[in-house]
XYZ file of N, CA and C in Angstrom:
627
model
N 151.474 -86.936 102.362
C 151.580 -86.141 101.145
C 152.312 -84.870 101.495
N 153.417 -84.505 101.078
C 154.192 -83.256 100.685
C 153.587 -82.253 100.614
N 153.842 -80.935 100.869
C 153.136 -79.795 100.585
C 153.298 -79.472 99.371
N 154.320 -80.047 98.556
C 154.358 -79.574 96.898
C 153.711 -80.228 96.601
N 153.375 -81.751 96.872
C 152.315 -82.245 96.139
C 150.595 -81.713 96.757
N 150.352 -81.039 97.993
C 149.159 -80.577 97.636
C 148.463 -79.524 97.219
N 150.021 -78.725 96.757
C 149.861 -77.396 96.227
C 149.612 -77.660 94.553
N 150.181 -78.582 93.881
C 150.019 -79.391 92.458
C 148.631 -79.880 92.681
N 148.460 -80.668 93.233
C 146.917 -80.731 93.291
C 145.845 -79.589 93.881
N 145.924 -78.897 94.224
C 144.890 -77.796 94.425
C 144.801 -76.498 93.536
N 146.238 -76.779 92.814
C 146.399 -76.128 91.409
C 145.521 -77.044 90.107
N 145.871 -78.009 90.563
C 144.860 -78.650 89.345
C 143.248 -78.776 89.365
N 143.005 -78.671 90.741
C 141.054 -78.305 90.780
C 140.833 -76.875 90.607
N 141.480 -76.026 90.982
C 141.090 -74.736 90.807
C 142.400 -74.245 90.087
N 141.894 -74.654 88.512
C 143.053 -73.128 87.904
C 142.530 -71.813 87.608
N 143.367 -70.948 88.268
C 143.440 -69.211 88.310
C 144.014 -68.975 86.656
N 142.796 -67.925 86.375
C 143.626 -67.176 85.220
C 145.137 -66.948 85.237
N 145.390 -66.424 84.454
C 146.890 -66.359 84.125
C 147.586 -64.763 84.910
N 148.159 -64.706 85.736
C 148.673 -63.445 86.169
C 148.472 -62.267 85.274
N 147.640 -61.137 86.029
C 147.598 -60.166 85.093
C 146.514 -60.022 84.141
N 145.604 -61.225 83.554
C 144.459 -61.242 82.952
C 142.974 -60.839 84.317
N 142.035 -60.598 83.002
C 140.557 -59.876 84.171
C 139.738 -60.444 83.324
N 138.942 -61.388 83.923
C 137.770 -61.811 83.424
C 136.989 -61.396 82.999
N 136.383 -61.860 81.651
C 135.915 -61.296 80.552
C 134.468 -60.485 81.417
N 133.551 -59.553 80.689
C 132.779 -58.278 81.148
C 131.442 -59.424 80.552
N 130.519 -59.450 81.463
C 128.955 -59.830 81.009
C 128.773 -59.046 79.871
N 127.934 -59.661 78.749
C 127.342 -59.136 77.480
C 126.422 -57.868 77.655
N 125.694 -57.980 78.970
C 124.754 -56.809 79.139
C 124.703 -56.825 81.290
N 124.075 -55.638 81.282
C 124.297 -55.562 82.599
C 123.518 -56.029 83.610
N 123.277 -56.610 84.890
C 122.205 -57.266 85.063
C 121.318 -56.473 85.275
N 119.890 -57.030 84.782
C 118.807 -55.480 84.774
C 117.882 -55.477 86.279
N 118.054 -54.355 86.267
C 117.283 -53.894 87.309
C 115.732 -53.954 87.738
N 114.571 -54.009 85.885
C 113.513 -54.043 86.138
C 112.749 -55.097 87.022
N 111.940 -54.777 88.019
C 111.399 -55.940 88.612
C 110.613 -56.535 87.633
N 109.901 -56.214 86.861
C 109.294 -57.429 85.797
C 110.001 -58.055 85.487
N 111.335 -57.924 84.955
C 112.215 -58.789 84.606
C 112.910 -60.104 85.707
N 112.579 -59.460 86.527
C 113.149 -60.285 88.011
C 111.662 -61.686 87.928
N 112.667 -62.560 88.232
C 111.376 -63.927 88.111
C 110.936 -63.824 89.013
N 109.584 -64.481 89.111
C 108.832 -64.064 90.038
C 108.994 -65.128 91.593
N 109.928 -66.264 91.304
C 110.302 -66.995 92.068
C 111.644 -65.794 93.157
N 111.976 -65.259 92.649
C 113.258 -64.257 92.737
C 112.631 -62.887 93.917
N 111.533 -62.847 92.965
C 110.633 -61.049 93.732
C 109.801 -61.829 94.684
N 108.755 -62.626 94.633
C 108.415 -63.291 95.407
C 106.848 -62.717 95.321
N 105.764 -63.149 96.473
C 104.272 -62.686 96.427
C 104.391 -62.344 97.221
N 103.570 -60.730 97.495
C 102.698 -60.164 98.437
C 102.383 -60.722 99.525
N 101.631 -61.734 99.212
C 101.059 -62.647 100.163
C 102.022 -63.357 101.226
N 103.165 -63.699 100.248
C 104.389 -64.271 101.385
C 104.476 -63.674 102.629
N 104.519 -62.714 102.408
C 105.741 -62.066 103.977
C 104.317 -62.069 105.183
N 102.916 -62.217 104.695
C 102.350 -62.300 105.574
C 102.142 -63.722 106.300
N 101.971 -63.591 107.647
C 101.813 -64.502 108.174
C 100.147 -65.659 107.882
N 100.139 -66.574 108.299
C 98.338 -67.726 107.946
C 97.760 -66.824 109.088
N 98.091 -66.283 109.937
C 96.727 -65.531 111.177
C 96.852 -63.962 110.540
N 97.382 -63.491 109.802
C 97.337 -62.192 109.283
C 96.198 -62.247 108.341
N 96.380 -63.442 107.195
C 95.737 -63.571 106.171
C 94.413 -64.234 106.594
N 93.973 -64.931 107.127
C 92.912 -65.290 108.301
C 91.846 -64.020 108.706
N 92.490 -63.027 109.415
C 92.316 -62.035 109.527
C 91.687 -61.028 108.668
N 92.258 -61.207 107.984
C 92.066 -60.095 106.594
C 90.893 -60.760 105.867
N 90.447 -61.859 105.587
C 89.909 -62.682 105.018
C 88.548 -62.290 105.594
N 88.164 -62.470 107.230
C 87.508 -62.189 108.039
C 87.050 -61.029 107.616
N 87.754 -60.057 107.999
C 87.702 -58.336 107.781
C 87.013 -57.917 106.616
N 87.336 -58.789 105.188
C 86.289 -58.654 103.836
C 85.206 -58.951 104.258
N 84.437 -59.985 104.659
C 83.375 -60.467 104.868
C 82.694 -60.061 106.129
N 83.186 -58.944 106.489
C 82.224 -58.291 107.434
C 81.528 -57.421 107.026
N 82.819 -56.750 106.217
C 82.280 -55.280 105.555
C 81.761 -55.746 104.618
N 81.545 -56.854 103.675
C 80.362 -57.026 102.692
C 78.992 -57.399 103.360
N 78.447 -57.578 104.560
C 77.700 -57.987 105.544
C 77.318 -56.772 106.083
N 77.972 -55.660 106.070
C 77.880 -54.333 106.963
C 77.134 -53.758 105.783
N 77.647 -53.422 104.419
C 77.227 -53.237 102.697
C 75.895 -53.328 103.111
N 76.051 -54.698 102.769
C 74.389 -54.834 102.516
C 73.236 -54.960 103.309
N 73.483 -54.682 104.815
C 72.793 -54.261 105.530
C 72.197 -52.862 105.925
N 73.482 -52.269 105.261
C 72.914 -50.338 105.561
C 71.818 -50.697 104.289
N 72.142 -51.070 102.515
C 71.461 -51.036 101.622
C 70.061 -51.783 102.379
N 69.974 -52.414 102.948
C 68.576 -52.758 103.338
C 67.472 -51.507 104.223
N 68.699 -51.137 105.106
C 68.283 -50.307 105.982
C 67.508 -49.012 105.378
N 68.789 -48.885 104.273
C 68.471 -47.392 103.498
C 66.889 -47.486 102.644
N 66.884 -48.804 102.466
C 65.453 -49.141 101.478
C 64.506 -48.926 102.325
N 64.502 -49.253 103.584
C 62.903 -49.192 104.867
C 62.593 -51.010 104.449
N 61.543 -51.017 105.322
C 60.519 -52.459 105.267
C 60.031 -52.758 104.336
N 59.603 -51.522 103.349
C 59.173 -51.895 102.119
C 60.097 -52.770 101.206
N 61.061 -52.466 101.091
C 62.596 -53.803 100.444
C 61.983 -55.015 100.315
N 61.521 -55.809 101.500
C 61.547 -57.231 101.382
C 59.707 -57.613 101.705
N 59.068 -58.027 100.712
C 57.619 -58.375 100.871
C 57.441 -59.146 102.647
N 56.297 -58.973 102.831
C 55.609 -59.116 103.711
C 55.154 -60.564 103.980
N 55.691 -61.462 105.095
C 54.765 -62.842 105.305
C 53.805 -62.992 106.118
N 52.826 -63.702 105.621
C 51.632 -64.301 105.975
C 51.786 -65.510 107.137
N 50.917 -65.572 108.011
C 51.267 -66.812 108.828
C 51.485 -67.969 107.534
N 51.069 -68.118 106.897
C 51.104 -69.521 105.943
C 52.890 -69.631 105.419
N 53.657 -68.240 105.264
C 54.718 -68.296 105.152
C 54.270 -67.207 103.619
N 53.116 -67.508 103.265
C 53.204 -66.638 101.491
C 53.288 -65.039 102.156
N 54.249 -64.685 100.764
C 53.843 -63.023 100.732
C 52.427 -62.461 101.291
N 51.953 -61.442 102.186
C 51.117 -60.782 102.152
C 50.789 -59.709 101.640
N 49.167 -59.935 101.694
C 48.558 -58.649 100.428
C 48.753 -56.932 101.221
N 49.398 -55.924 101.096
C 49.261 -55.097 101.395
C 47.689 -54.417 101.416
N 47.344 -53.845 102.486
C 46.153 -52.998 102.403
C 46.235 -52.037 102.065
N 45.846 -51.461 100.831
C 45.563 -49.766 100.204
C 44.763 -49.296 100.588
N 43.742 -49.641 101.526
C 42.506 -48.826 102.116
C 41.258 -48.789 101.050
N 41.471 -48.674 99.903
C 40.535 -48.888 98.743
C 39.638 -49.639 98.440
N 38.254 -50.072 98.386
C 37.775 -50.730 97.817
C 37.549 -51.102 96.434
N 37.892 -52.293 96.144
C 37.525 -52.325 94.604
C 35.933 -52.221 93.979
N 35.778 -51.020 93.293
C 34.707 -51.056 92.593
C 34.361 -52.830 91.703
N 32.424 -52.942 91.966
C 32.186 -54.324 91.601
C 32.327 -54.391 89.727
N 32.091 -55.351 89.507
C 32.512 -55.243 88.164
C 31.151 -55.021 86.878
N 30.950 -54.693 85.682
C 29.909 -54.360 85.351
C 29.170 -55.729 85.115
N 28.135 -55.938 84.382
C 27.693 -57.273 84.465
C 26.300 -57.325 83.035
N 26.227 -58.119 82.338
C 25.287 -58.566 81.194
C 23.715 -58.573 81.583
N 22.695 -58.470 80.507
C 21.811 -59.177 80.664
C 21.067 -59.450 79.222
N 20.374 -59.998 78.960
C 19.517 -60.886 77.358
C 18.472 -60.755 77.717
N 17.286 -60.640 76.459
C 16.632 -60.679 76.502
C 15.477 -61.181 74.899
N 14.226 -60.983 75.094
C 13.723 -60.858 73.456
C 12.943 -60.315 73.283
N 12.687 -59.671 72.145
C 11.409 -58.777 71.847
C 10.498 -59.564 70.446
N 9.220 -59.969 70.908
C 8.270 -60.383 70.176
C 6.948 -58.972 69.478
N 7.633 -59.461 68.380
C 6.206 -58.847 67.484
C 5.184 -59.512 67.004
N 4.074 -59.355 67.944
C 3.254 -60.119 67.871
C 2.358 -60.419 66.446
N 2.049 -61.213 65.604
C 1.148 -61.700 63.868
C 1.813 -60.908 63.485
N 3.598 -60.513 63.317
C 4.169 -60.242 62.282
C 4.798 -61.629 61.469
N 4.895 -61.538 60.815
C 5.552 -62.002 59.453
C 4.339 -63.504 58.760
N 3.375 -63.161 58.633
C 2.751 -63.420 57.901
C 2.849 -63.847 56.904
N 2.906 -65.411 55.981
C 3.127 -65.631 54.701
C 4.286 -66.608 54.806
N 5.450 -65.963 56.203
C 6.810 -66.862 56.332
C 6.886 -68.037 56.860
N 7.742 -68.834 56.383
C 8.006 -70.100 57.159
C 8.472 -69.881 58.471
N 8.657 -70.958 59.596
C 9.443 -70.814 60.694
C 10.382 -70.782 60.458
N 11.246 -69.983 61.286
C 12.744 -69.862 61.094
C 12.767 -69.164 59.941
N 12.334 -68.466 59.318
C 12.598 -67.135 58.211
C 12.878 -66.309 59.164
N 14.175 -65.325 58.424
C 14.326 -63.738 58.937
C 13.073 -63.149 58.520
N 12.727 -62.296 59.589
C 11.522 -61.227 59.434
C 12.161 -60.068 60.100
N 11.125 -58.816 60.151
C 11.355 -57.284 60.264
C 10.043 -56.948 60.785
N 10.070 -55.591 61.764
C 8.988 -54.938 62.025
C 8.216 -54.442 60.636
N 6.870 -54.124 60.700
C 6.210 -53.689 59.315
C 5.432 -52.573 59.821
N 4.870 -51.791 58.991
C 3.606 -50.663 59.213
C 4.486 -49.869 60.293
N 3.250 -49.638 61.892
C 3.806 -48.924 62.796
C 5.071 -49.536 63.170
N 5.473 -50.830 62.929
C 6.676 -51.619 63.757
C 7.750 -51.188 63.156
N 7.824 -50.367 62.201
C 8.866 -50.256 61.474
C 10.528 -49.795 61.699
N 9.964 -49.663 63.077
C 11.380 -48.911 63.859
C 12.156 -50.398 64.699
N 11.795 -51.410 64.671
C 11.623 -52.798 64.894
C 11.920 -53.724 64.452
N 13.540 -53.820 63.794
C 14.530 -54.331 62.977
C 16.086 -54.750 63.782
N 16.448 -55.103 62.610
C 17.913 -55.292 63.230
C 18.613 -54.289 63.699
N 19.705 -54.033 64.775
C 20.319 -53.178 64.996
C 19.279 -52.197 65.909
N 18.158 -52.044 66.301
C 17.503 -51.351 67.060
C 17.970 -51.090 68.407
N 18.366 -50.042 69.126
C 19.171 -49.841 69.965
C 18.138 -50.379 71.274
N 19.002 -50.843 71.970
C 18.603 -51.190 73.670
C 19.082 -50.579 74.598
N 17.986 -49.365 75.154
C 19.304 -48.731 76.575
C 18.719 -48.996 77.527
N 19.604 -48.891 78.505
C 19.554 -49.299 80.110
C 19.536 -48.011 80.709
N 18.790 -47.642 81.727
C 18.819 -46.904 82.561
C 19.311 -46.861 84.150
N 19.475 -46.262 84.948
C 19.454 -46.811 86.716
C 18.106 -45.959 87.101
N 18.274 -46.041 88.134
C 17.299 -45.597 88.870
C 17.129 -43.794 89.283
N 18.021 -43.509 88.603
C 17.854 -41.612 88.411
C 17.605 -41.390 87.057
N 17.388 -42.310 86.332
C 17.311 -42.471 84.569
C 18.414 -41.705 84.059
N 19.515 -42.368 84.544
C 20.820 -42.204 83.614
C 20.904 -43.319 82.716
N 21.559 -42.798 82.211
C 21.774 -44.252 80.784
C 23.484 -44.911 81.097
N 23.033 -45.984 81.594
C 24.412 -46.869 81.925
C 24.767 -48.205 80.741
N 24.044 -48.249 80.158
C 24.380 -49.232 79.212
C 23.808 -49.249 78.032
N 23.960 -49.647 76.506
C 23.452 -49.656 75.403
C 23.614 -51.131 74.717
N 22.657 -51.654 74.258
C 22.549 -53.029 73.652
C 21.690 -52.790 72.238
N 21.706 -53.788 71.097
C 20.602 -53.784 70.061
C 20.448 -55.151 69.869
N 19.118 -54.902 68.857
C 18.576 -56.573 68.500
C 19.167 -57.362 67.491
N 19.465 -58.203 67.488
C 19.679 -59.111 66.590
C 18.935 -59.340 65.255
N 18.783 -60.564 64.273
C 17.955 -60.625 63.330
C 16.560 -61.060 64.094
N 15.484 -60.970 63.623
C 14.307 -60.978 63.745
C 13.984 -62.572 62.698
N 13.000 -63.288 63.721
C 13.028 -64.763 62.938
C 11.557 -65.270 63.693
N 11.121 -65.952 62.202
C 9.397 -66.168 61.983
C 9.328 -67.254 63.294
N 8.558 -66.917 64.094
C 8.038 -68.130 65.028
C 6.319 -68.206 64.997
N 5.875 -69.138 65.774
C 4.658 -69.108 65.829
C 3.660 -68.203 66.655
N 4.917 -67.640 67.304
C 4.500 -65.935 68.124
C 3.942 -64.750 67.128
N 5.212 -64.962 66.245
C 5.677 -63.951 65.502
C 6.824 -63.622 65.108
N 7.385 -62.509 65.004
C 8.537 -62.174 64.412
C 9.245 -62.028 65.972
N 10.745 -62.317 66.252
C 10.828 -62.336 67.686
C 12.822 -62.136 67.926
N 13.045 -61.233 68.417
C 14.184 -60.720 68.088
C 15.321 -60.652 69.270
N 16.387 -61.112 69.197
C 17.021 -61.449 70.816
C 17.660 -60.399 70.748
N 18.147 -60.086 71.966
C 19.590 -58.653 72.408
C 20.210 -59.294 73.269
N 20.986 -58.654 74.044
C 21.964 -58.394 74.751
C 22.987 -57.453 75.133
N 22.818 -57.096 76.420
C 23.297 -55.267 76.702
C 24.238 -55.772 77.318
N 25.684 -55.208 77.419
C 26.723 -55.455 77.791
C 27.208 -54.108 78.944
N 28.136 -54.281 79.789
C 28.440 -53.692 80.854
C 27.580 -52.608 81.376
N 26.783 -53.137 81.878
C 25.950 -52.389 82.748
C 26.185 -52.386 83.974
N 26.516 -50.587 84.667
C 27.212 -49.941 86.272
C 26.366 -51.064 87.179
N 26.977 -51.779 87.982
C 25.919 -52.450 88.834
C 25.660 -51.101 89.899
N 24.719 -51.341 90.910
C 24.418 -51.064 91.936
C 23.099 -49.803 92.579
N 22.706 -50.204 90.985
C 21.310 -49.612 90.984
C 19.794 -50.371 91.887
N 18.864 -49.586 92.135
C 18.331 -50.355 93.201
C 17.356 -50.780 92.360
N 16.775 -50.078 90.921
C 16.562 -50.922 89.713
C 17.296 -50.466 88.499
N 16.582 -51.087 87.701
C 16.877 -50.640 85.904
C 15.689 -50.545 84.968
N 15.796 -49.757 83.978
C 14.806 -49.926 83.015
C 15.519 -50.136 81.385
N 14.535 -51.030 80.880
C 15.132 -51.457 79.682
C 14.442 -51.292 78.756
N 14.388 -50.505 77.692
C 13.443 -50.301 76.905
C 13.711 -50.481 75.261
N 13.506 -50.788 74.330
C 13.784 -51.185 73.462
C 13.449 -49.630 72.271
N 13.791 -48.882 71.453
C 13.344 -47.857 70.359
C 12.906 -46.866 71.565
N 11.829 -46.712 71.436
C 10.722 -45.760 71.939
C 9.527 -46.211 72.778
N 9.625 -47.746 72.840
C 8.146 -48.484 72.868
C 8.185 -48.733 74.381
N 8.822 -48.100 75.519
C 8.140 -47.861 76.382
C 9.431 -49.397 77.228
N 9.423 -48.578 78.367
C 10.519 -49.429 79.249
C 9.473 -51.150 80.465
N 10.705 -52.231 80.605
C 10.784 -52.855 81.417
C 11.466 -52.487 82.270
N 10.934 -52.186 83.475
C 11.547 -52.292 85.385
C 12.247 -53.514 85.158
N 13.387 -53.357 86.017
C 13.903 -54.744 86.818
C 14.963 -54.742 87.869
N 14.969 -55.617 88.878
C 16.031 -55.001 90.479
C 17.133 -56.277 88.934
N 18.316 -55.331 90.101
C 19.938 -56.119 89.471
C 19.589 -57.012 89.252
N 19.429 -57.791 90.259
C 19.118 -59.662 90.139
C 18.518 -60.203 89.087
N 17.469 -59.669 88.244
C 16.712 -59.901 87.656
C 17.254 -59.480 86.233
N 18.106 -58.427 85.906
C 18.624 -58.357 85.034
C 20.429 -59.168 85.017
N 20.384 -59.335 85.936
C 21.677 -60.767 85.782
C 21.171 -62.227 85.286
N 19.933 -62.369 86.183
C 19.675 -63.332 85.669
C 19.354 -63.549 83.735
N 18.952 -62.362 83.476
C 18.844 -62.710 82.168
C 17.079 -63.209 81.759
N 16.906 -63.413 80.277
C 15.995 -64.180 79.972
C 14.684 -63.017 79.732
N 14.708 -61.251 79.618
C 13.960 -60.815 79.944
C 13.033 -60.958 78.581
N 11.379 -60.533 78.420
C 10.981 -60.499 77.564
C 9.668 -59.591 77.344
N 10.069 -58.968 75.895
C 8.757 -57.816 75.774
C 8.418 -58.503 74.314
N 6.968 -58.267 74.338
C 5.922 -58.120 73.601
C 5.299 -57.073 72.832
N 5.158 -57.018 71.707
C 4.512 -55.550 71.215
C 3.886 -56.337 70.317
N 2.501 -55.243 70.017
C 0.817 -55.962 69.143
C 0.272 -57.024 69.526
N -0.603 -57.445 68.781
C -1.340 -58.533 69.227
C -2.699 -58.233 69.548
C-alpha cells in the first residue's frame, strides 16, 4: 500500500475539523462540588485503608467499650452487682436489725349467767338490771404486764343458750412479748393469761349465777 493510500485511509477513520474551526464549548462547566462527584469517582473512606488497619481499629473500639464499662462498675463499688449464695441465688444482705415479732389475735366468750329468760335458743339477748353494761359492742381491752393497754376488742351479739345469754369477741393485734396479759371485759374485773394461752384462743368468762 502507497503512502497516499494510507494517508486517504487514516483520513477517513479520523476526520479533523475543518482548518481553523474550535470545538464547540461544554453547555456548563464541569462542577467542582464533591457531592456532585459520584461516589464511584470520590470513592470511601474506608478504601485507602488497608484489611490490618481496619482489623485494628475494629479491635481498638471494643476495648475501649470494655474499659467504659468497667470503670462504670468500678465507680458503682460491690454494691452494683447483688451478692451470691453458695446455691448460686442472690444473697440476703445483713442489716444488723432484728425484725420485730408480729402482733397476734385471741377469742373468747362472755356468759351471762339465767339471763334471757322467756327466749328461745338461739334468740339475740342483752345484759339486763346490773348487766346492763353487757351488750353488743362492749369494749374488750388487753393489757401487758405493766398494765399498759396494748390491744382493744368488743362483743358481738349476745344469743339465748342454755347457759344463758353468751357473747363472743375477738381482740385483734395484740404487742406480743408480754410475760402475761389481762383481759377484761367493761369493768367486771380481768382474766390473767401467759401469750400462749391467749394465742391459743378459746378464753372464757362468766358473770351471775
Amino acid at each position: 500500500m502507497s503512502e497516499s493510500e494510507q494517508s486517504a485511509e487514516g483520513s477517513a477513520q479520523d476526520p479533523l475539523p475543518p482548518s481553523g474551526q474550535v470545538p464547540p464549548m461544554p453547555e456548563s462547566a464541569p462542577s467542582s462540588d464533591p457531592a456532585e462527584i459520584p461516589r464511584t469517582a470520590r470513592g470511601s473512606r474506608w478504601a485507602h485503608l488497608s484489611r490490618t488497619a481496619v482489623l485494628f481499629l475494629g479491635i481498638g473500639t471494643g476495648a475501649a467499650a470494655v474499659g467504659i464499662c468497667w470503670a462504670s462498675l468500678s465507680l458503682l463499688g460491690p454494691d452494683a452487682a447483688p451478692a451470691k449464695s453458695g446455691d448460686g441465688q442472690p444473697a440476703v444482705a445483713a442489716t444488723g436489725a432484728t425484725r420485730a415479732p408480729a402482733p397476734f389475735a385471741t377469742d373468747g366468750t362472755l356468759t351471762l349467767a339465767e339471763v334471757g329468760a322467756g327466749l328461745e335458743t338461739g334468740e339475740v339477748c342483752s345484759g339486763t338490771g346490773g348487766y346492763s353494761d353487757i351488750d353488743l359492742g362492749t369494749q374488750v381491752n388487753v393489757t401487758d404486764a405493766d398494765g399498759t393497754l396494748v390491744a382493744i376488742g368488743s362483743l358481738g351479739l349476745g344469743e339465748k343458750t342454755e347457759d344463758g345469754c353468751v357473747f363472743s369477741f375477738t381482740v385483734d393485734d395484740i404487742t406480743p412479748g408480754s410475760k402475761f396479759y389481762t383481759v377484761e371485759v367493761s369493768h367486771r374485773g380481768g382474766l390473767t393469761q401467759t401469750e400462749a394461752a391467749l394465742r391459743a384462743g378459746g378464753l372464757e368468762f362468766t358473770l351471775g349465777g
